[in-house]
Amino acid sequence: MERYIEQSGLGDLLAKVQNQERLTIADGRKLYQCSDILALGYLANLVRERKNGNDAFFIYNQHINYSNICTNLCKFCAFGRKKEDDLAYEMTVADVKEKVRERLSEPITEIHMVGGIHPDLPFQYYIDILQAIKDVRPEVHIQAFTCVEIYHLAQLAGKPVGDTLEVLKDAGLGSIPGGGAEVFNPRIRELTCPEKLSGEGWLEVARIAHQHGLKTNATMLYGHIETIDERLEHLDALRTLQDETNGFLAFIPLAFHPKNTAMSEHKGTTGINDLKNIAVSRLMLDNFPHIKAYWVMIGEKLAQVALSFGADDMDGTVKEEVITHMAGAETAQALGHKTLIRLIKEAGRTPVERDTLYNVLETF
Ligand code: V47
């Protein structure tokens, strides 16, 4: 195998990975430019197995998108709507309660809840929906509100981000999902999401969350106008913050879906691009415990393959995914528990059902 890697041009990086040396941005460039996906996957798999052995994690979760009304209207997003749009919606507190109640018979351990940047819902609404979920399902872990939403909620509350997080924690917030990161570089933000919280702002909210004991995830939306260097700069910023706080649980590369967006002239990503982003992030983010292959975005078949290219987590059952499906995803809206186990087993990995914080619930 070593000769094969030498021939692919990644020989010097193999030695670095084996010696657990940190890869540089220049190394990352070499990885992205390598056309031998098997060599790249081999390197990423070394790190994947060193960190997580043969385990492949999944979770029994439910997604709730409380509203798609959004003042940011990012160009890559097909989910967000203006308030007056025919397709705009906003759940009442009772609606959120009902969504949770509908699935009470299922062994859901996590509720993943995000929405847009709403122009006029008051801070109390966000407290109420957290409490409503806990009223119906007291044991569930609520992973909710991206760093972008948290910043908005702090403005609504008229409090510093840290104090706002304490109020949200008291109402039931357990951790923060990784959305809203997009690509941190200001050029990309200016061209694709000029209204959104800056990359620096996103990182600062994540830092404060970690300081307040909240674990968070991180994402990167790739496959549109970003360059390889802009991706690497994004990964490097995450790696630097993780060195400081150790508060990130998982990194999820998000494959851009162009349909119904203001960037619909772009083509969707290819399987190789998807695998490369998984593998390079596994190699660059040496201090992140987990890399997720989010089956909703890359399809369950490629997510299975990704388990040998750096990923150790398939996310979960999900239930009613909206954000990617509005942008043309052709994947299912939910996967059964048994299907996830089968997909992982057939990929040669050990299915491990986890909770949000990666405590093992059951090994299959
Ligand atoms: O914040 C928006 C992205 C995110 C599109 O933390 C798009 O475990 C692709 O963050 N094509 C929401 N992506 C999803 C997300 C997520 C999903 C699963 C697990 C976790 C986690 C986080 O999706 C948004 C944005 O970055 N997005 N539009 C699109 N057209």
Short mmCIF file of C-alpha atoms and ligand atoms in Angstrom, two decimals:
data_model
loop_
_atom_site.label_atom_id
_atom_site.label_comp_id
_atom_site.label_asym_id
_atom_site.label_seq_id
_atom_site.Cartn_x
_atom_site.Cartn_y
_atom_site.Cartn_z
CA MET A 1 0.00 0.00 0.00
CA GLU A 2 2.85 2.39 0.83
CA ARG A 3 4.17 2.07 -2.75
CA TYR A 4 0.72 2.82 -4.09
CA ILE A 5 0.47 5.98 -1.97
CA GLU A 6 3.98 7.00 -3.10
CA GLN A 7 2.86 6.71 -6.71
CA SER A 8 -0.19 8.88 -6.05
CA GLY A 9 2.12 11.70 -4.94
CA LEU A 10 0.89 11.63 -1.33
CA GLY A 11 3.90 9.70 0.06
CA ASP A 12 5.20 12.55 2.23
CA LEU A 13 1.72 13.08 3.66
CA LEU A 14 1.41 9.38 4.51
CA ALA A 15 4.46 9.72 6.74
CA LYS A 16 2.97 12.82 8.39
CA VAL A 17 -0.37 11.11 9.00
CA GLN A 18 1.34 8.03 10.41
CA ASN A 19 3.40 10.23 12.74
CA GLN A 20 0.28 12.18 13.73
CA GLU A 21 1.82 15.46 12.52
CA ARG A 22 -0.50 18.36 11.80
CA LEU A 23 -1.10 18.98 8.08
CA THR A 24 -0.51 22.48 6.71
CA ILE A 25 -2.70 24.46 4.32
CA ALA A 26 -0.18 23.54 1.57
CA ASP A 27 -0.69 19.87 2.46
CA GLY A 28 -4.44 20.39 2.27
CA ARG A 29 -4.06 21.88 -1.21
CA LYS A 30 -2.14 18.78 -2.26
CA LEU A 31 -4.90 16.56 -0.89
CA TYR A 32 -7.64 18.44 -2.77
CA GLN A 33 -5.56 18.38 -5.95
CA CYS A 34 -4.86 14.65 -5.76
CA SER A 35 -6.87 12.78 -8.38
CA ASP A 36 -6.33 9.40 -6.75
CA ILE A 37 -9.39 9.14 -4.53
CA LEU A 38 -8.32 5.74 -3.16
CA ALA A 39 -4.98 7.12 -1.96
CA LEU A 40 -6.74 10.07 -0.36
CA GLY A 41 -9.31 7.76 1.22
CA TYR A 42 -6.57 5.49 2.56
CA LEU A 43 -4.96 8.39 4.42
CA ALA A 44 -8.29 9.66 5.77
CA ASN A 45 -9.23 6.16 6.87
CA LEU A 46 -6.05 5.90 8.94
CA VAL A 47 -7.20 8.87 11.00
CA ARG A 48 -10.82 7.69 11.05
CA GLU A 49 -9.85 4.29 12.43
CA ARG A 50 -7.31 5.72 14.87
CA LYS A 51 -10.03 7.93 16.36
CA ASN A 52 -13.11 5.74 16.09
CA GLY A 53 -11.97 2.18 15.30
CA ASN A 54 -14.56 0.31 13.28
CA ASP A 55 -17.52 2.14 14.85
CA ALA A 56 -19.99 4.05 12.71
CA PHE A 57 -22.38 6.18 14.73
CA PHE A 58 -25.99 7.12 14.15
CA ILE A 59 -28.74 8.73 16.19
CA TYR A 60 -32.50 8.41 16.45
CA ASN A 61 -33.48 12.03 15.82
CA GLN A 62 -36.27 14.26 14.60
CA HIS A 63 -35.88 17.54 12.72
CA ILE A 64 -38.24 20.45 13.38
CA ASN A 65 -38.00 23.64 11.31
CA TYR A 66 -40.18 26.06 13.28
CA SER A 67 -40.31 28.70 10.52
CA ASN A 68 -38.85 29.38 7.09
CA ILE A 69 -39.39 33.14 7.34
CA CYS A 70 -36.00 34.76 7.04
CA THR A 71 -34.55 38.23 6.60
CA ASN A 72 -31.18 36.95 5.35
CA LEU A 73 -32.41 35.24 2.18
CA CYS A 74 -29.03 33.71 1.33
CA LYS A 75 -28.55 33.01 -2.36
CA PHE A 76 -27.76 29.34 -1.86
CA CYS A 77 -30.88 28.67 0.20
CA ALA A 78 -34.22 27.42 -1.12
CA PHE A 79 -35.78 27.20 2.33
CA GLY A 80 -35.91 30.83 3.51
CA ARG A 81 -38.90 33.01 2.47
CA LYS A 82 -40.03 36.57 2.92
CA LYS A 83 -42.87 36.93 5.41
CA GLU A 84 -45.38 37.80 2.67
CA ASP A 85 -44.42 34.82 0.44
CA ASP A 86 -47.18 32.26 -0.19
CA LEU A 87 -44.89 29.48 0.99
CA ALA A 88 -43.85 31.23 4.20
CA TYR A 89 -44.83 29.42 7.40
CA GLU A 90 -44.36 29.77 11.12
CA MET A 91 -45.28 27.16 13.69
CA THR A 92 -47.09 28.18 16.83
CA VAL A 93 -45.88 26.83 20.14
CA ALA A 94 -48.82 24.40 19.97
CA ASP A 95 -47.70 23.28 16.47
CA VAL A 96 -44.21 22.50 17.78
CA LYS A 97 -45.75 20.55 20.67
CA GLU A 98 -47.89 18.60 18.23
CA LYS A 99 -44.86 17.72 16.05
CA VAL A 100 -43.17 16.23 19.10
CA ARG A 101 -46.33 14.48 20.28
CA GLU A 102 -46.85 12.87 16.84
CA ARG A 103 -43.66 10.86 17.31
CA LEU A 104 -43.85 10.10 20.99
CA SER A 105 -44.10 6.37 20.33
CA GLU A 106 -40.67 6.38 18.65
CA PRO A 107 -37.45 6.13 20.68
CA ILE A 108 -36.20 9.56 19.57
CA THR A 109 -33.30 10.85 21.68
CA GLU A 110 -32.59 14.15 19.92
CA ILE A 111 -34.64 16.96 18.43
CA HIS A 112 -32.73 19.06 15.91
CA MET A 113 -34.51 22.39 15.53
CA VAL A 114 -33.49 25.32 13.33
CA GLY A 115 -35.28 28.05 11.40
CA GLY A 116 -34.70 31.32 9.59
CA ILE A 117 -33.87 34.75 10.99
CA HIS A 118 -37.43 35.83 11.66
CA PRO A 119 -38.17 39.57 11.54
CA ASP A 120 -40.57 39.81 14.48
CA LEU A 121 -40.96 36.70 16.64
CA PRO A 122 -40.09 37.78 20.20
CA PHE A 123 -37.36 36.19 22.32
CA GLN A 124 -40.05 34.59 24.49
CA TYR A 125 -41.22 32.49 21.50
CA TYR A 126 -37.85 30.69 21.38
CA ILE A 127 -37.99 30.02 25.11
CA ASP A 128 -41.54 28.76 24.75
CA ILE A 129 -40.76 26.32 21.93
CA LEU A 130 -37.83 24.84 23.88
CA GLN A 131 -40.04 24.44 26.94
CA ALA A 132 -42.88 23.02 24.84
CA ILE A 133 -40.61 20.26 23.56
CA LYS A 134 -39.46 19.46 27.10
CA ASP A 135 -43.06 19.43 28.35
CA VAL A 136 -43.94 16.67 25.89
CA ARG A 137 -40.60 14.83 25.92
CA PRO A 138 -38.64 15.73 29.08
CA GLU A 139 -35.74 13.34 28.39
CA VAL A 140 -35.01 14.43 24.83
CA HIS A 141 -31.81 16.35 24.01
CA ILE A 142 -32.59 19.55 22.12
CA GLN A 143 -29.91 20.54 19.63
CA ALA A 144 -31.20 23.83 18.33
CA PHE A 145 -30.51 27.23 16.78
CA THR A 146 -27.38 27.72 14.67
CA CYS A 147 -24.76 30.23 15.80
CA VAL A 148 -26.44 32.70 13.41
CA GLU A 149 -29.79 32.27 15.17
CA ILE A 150 -28.14 32.47 18.61
CA TYR A 151 -26.61 35.83 17.68
CA HIS A 152 -30.06 37.03 16.55
CA LEU A 153 -31.66 35.77 19.78
CA ALA A 154 -29.06 37.65 21.84
CA GLN A 155 -30.02 40.83 20.00
CA LEU A 156 -33.71 40.13 20.69
CA ALA A 157 -32.99 39.44 24.35
CA GLY A 158 -30.87 42.59 24.58
CA LYS A 159 -28.22 40.55 26.42
CA PRO A 160 -24.68 39.37 25.68
CA VAL A 161 -24.48 36.03 23.83
CA GLY A 162 -23.23 34.22 26.95
CA ASP A 163 -26.14 35.42 29.12
CA THR A 164 -28.60 34.56 26.35
CA LEU A 165 -27.20 31.04 26.15
CA GLU A 166 -27.69 30.61 29.90
CA VAL A 167 -31.38 31.55 29.53
CA LEU A 168 -31.76 29.15 26.58
CA LYS A 169 -30.01 26.38 28.53
CA ASP A 170 -32.43 26.87 31.43
CA ALA A 171 -35.31 26.51 28.95
CA GLY A 172 -33.97 23.20 27.61
CA LEU A 173 -31.26 23.89 25.02
CA GLY A 174 -28.73 21.03 25.11
CA SER A 175 -26.30 21.81 22.29
CA ILE A 176 -25.95 23.78 19.06
CA PRO A 177 -26.00 22.38 15.50
CA GLY A 178 -23.37 23.29 12.93
CA GLY A 179 -25.40 25.24 10.36
CA GLY A 180 -24.89 28.80 9.23
CA ALA A 181 -21.11 28.47 8.91
CA GLU A 182 -21.28 28.27 5.07
CA VAL A 183 -17.77 29.42 4.03
CA PHE A 184 -16.26 31.92 6.46
CA ASN A 185 -14.30 33.91 3.86
CA PRO A 186 -15.73 37.47 3.47
CA ARG A 187 -15.63 37.25 -0.37
CA ILE A 188 -17.94 34.24 -0.32
CA ARG A 189 -20.21 35.75 2.31
CA GLU A 190 -20.49 38.98 0.34
CA LEU A 191 -21.43 37.11 -2.84
CA THR A 192 -23.71 34.45 -1.38
CA CYS A 193 -25.09 35.65 1.97
CA PRO A 194 -24.32 39.35 2.50
CA GLU A 195 -26.96 39.77 5.23
CA LYS A 196 -25.73 36.89 7.33
CA LEU A 197 -23.60 37.05 10.48
CA SER A 198 -19.92 37.15 9.41
CA GLY A 199 -17.62 34.15 9.62
CA GLU A 200 -15.82 35.82 12.53
CA GLY A 201 -19.17 36.37 14.23
CA TRP A 202 -20.11 32.70 13.77
CA LEU A 203 -16.80 31.59 15.29
CA GLU A 204 -17.20 34.00 18.21
CA VAL A 205 -20.67 32.64 19.04
CA ALA A 206 -19.27 29.08 18.90
CA ARG A 207 -16.39 30.14 21.20
CA ILE A 208 -18.81 31.65 23.74
CA ALA A 209 -21.06 28.57 23.57
CA HIS A 210 -18.07 26.34 24.33
CA GLN A 211 -17.06 28.61 27.22
CA HIS A 212 -20.59 28.15 28.58
CA GLY A 213 -20.32 24.37 28.42
CA LEU A 214 -22.40 23.89 25.30
CA LYS A 215 -21.05 21.50 22.67
CA THR A 216 -21.55 22.54 19.07
CA ASN A 217 -21.09 21.13 15.57
CA ALA A 218 -19.57 22.83 12.54
CA THR A 219 -20.37 22.68 8.84
CA MET A 220 -19.03 23.94 5.52
CA LEU A 221 -21.25 24.45 2.49
CA TYR A 222 -19.11 23.43 -0.49
CA GLY A 223 -19.59 23.00 -4.22
CA HIS A 224 -20.57 26.51 -5.37
CA ILE A 225 -18.17 29.42 -5.97
CA GLU A 226 -15.64 28.78 -3.22
CA THR A 227 -12.01 28.02 -4.04
CA ILE A 228 -9.97 25.22 -2.53
CA ASP A 229 -8.00 27.77 -0.53
CA GLU A 230 -11.20 29.26 0.86
CA ARG A 231 -12.28 25.79 2.00
CA LEU A 232 -8.91 25.21 3.63
CA GLU A 233 -9.01 28.59 5.35
CA HIS A 234 -12.44 27.62 6.73
CA LEU A 235 -11.14 24.29 8.03
CA ASP A 236 -8.09 25.98 9.53
CA ALA A 237 -10.25 28.50 11.42
CA LEU A 238 -12.29 25.65 12.89
CA ARG A 239 -9.17 23.71 13.82
CA THR A 240 -7.70 26.77 15.57
CA LEU A 241 -10.87 27.34 17.59
CA GLN A 242 -11.05 23.66 18.51
CA ASP A 243 -7.45 23.85 19.81
CA GLU A 244 -8.63 26.64 22.08
CA THR A 245 -11.97 25.28 23.33
CA ASN A 246 -12.34 21.58 22.42
CA GLY A 247 -16.06 22.30 22.17
CA PHE A 248 -16.82 20.90 18.71
CA LEU A 249 -18.28 17.43 18.47
CA ALA A 250 -18.58 16.85 14.73
CA PHE A 251 -17.85 18.45 11.40
CA ILE A 252 -20.37 18.02 8.58
CA PRO A 253 -19.42 18.96 5.02
CA LEU A 254 -22.67 20.08 3.31
CA ALA A 255 -22.95 19.45 -0.44
CA PHE A 256 -24.54 22.42 -2.22
CA HIS A 257 -27.96 21.68 -3.80
CA PRO A 258 -28.71 24.38 -6.38
CA LYS A 259 -32.35 23.75 -7.31
CA ASN A 260 -34.86 26.53 -6.47
CA THR A 261 -32.06 28.82 -5.23
CA ALA A 262 -30.74 32.12 -6.59
CA MET A 263 -27.63 30.14 -7.59
CA SER A 264 -29.46 27.54 -9.65
CA GLU A 265 -27.08 28.01 -12.58
CA HIS A 266 -24.59 25.84 -10.68
CA LYS A 267 -24.49 22.08 -11.03
CA GLY A 268 -24.82 19.85 -7.99
CA THR A 269 -21.68 18.26 -6.55
CA THR A 270 -20.31 14.93 -7.82
CA GLY A 271 -19.59 11.83 -5.77
CA ILE A 272 -15.83 12.36 -6.00
CA ASN A 273 -16.10 15.96 -4.81
CA ASP A 274 -18.27 14.76 -1.90
CA LEU A 275 -15.78 12.04 -0.91
CA LYS A 276 -12.85 14.46 -1.23
CA ASN A 277 -14.46 16.92 1.16
CA ILE A 278 -15.09 14.17 3.69
CA ALA A 279 -11.53 12.85 3.38
CA VAL A 280 -9.78 16.23 3.42
CA SER A 281 -11.80 17.42 6.40
CA ARG A 282 -10.96 14.20 8.29
CA LEU A 283 -7.28 14.82 7.60
CA MET A 284 -7.18 18.57 8.28
CA LEU A 285 -9.47 18.57 11.35
CA ASP A 286 -7.13 16.38 13.39
CA ASN A 287 -8.69 17.66 16.63
CA PHE A 288 -12.35 16.98 15.71
CA PRO A 289 -13.58 13.70 17.15
CA HIS A 290 -16.19 13.04 14.45
CA ILE A 291 -16.87 13.63 10.75
CA LYS A 292 -20.44 13.14 9.56
CA ALA A 293 -21.51 11.84 6.18
CA TYR A 294 -24.94 13.49 6.12
CA TRP A 295 -26.92 11.02 4.01
CA VAL A 296 -29.65 13.58 3.30
CA MET A 297 -27.21 15.63 1.21
CA ILE A 298 -24.96 12.99 -0.38
CA GLY A 299 -27.39 10.08 -0.54
CA GLU A 300 -27.40 6.97 1.55
CA LYS A 301 -25.29 4.98 -0.90
CA LEU A 302 -22.43 7.46 -0.99
CA ALA A 303 -22.71 8.01 2.77
CA GLN A 304 -22.07 4.28 3.14
CA VAL A 305 -18.91 4.58 1.00
CA ALA A 306 -17.87 7.68 2.95
CA LEU A 307 -17.54 5.49 6.06
CA SER A 308 -14.29 4.24 4.45
CA PHE A 309 -13.14 7.73 3.38
CA GLY A 310 -12.95 9.47 6.74
CA ALA A 311 -16.54 9.62 8.02
CA ASP A 312 -17.56 7.79 11.21
CA ASP A 313 -21.14 9.03 11.57
CA MET A 314 -24.21 8.90 9.33
CA ASP A 315 -26.30 11.42 11.31
CA GLY A 316 -29.66 9.81 11.93
CA THR A 317 -33.20 8.95 11.15
CA VAL A 318 -33.82 12.71 10.64
CA LYS A 319 -37.61 12.60 9.96
CA GLU A 320 -39.03 15.24 7.65
CA GLU A 321 -35.95 17.02 6.34
CA VAL A 322 -36.96 20.28 4.64
CA ILE A 323 -33.91 22.49 3.96
CA THR A 324 -32.17 20.23 1.44
CA HIS A 325 -35.38 18.89 -0.07
CA MET A 326 -36.54 22.41 -0.92
CA ALA A 327 -33.23 22.69 -2.84
CA GLY A 328 -33.89 19.55 -4.88
CA ALA A 329 -32.52 16.68 -2.78
CA GLU A 330 -33.86 13.39 -4.07
CA THR A 331 -33.02 11.41 -0.95
CA ALA A 332 -35.70 10.10 1.41
CA GLN A 333 -37.07 12.44 4.09
CA ALA A 334 -36.32 9.92 6.79
CA LEU A 335 -34.47 6.63 7.22
CA GLY A 336 -35.61 3.84 9.50
CA HIS A 337 -33.45 2.68 12.36
CA LYS A 338 -33.15 -0.77 10.74
CA THR A 339 -32.13 0.73 7.41
CA LEU A 340 -29.33 2.72 9.03
CA ILE A 341 -28.06 -0.40 10.78
CA ARG A 342 -28.14 -2.35 7.51
CA LEU A 343 -26.34 0.39 5.58
CA ILE A 344 -23.57 0.55 8.19
CA LYS A 345 -23.20 -3.24 8.51
CA GLU A 346 -22.94 -3.68 4.76
CA ALA A 347 -20.23 -1.01 4.72
CA GLY A 348 -18.22 -3.32 7.01
CA ARG A 349 -18.56 -1.08 10.06
CA THR A 350 -20.10 -1.63 13.49
CA PRO A 351 -23.37 0.30 13.90
CA VAL A 352 -23.38 2.24 17.17
CA GLU A 353 -26.46 4.13 18.22
CA ARG A 354 -25.32 7.21 20.13
CA ASP A 355 -26.90 10.12 21.92
CA THR A 356 -26.13 13.71 20.90
CA LEU A 357 -22.97 13.85 23.01
CA TYR A 358 -21.71 10.54 21.54
CA ASN A 359 -22.46 8.42 24.58
CA VAL A 360 -23.01 4.87 23.30
CA LEU A 361 -26.62 3.71 23.65
CA GLU A 362 -26.41 0.39 21.81
CA THR A 363 -23.98 -1.47 19.59
CA PHE A 364 -25.45 -3.72 16.89
O1 V47 B 1 -27.25 26.27 7.68
C1 V47 B 1 -28.75 25.82 3.03
C2 V47 B 1 -27.10 24.62 4.53
C3 V47 B 1 -27.61 24.12 6.68
C4 V47 B 1 -28.50 24.68 1.21
O2 V47 B 1 -25.09 20.04 13.14
C5 V47 B 1 -27.70 24.10 2.21
O3 V47 B 1 -25.38 17.90 13.09
C6 V47 B 1 -26.98 22.52 0.72
O4 V47 B 1 -26.53 22.67 9.18
N1 V47 B 1 -27.71 23.05 -0.29
C7 V47 B 1 -28.63 23.39 7.55
N2 V47 B 1 -26.94 23.03 1.97
C8 V47 B 1 -28.27 21.93 7.76
C9 V47 B 1 -27.23 21.76 8.82
C10 V47 B 1 -27.07 20.44 9.47
C11 V47 B 1 -27.63 19.32 8.92
C12 V47 B 1 -27.48 18.09 9.55
C13 V47 B 1 -26.79 17.99 10.74
C14 V47 B 1 -26.24 19.12 11.29
C15 V47 B 1 -25.52 19.02 12.59
C16 V47 B 1 -26.36 20.36 10.66
O5 V47 B 1 -27.77 23.69 5.36
C17 V47 B 1 -27.73 25.60 6.57
C18 V47 B 1 -26.87 25.86 5.36
O6 V47 B 1 -25.51 25.88 5.71
N3 V47 B 1 -27.87 24.86 3.31
N4 V47 B 1 -29.15 25.73 1.74
C19 V47 B 1 -28.49 24.12 -0.08
N5 V47 B 1 -29.20 24.65 -1.06
#
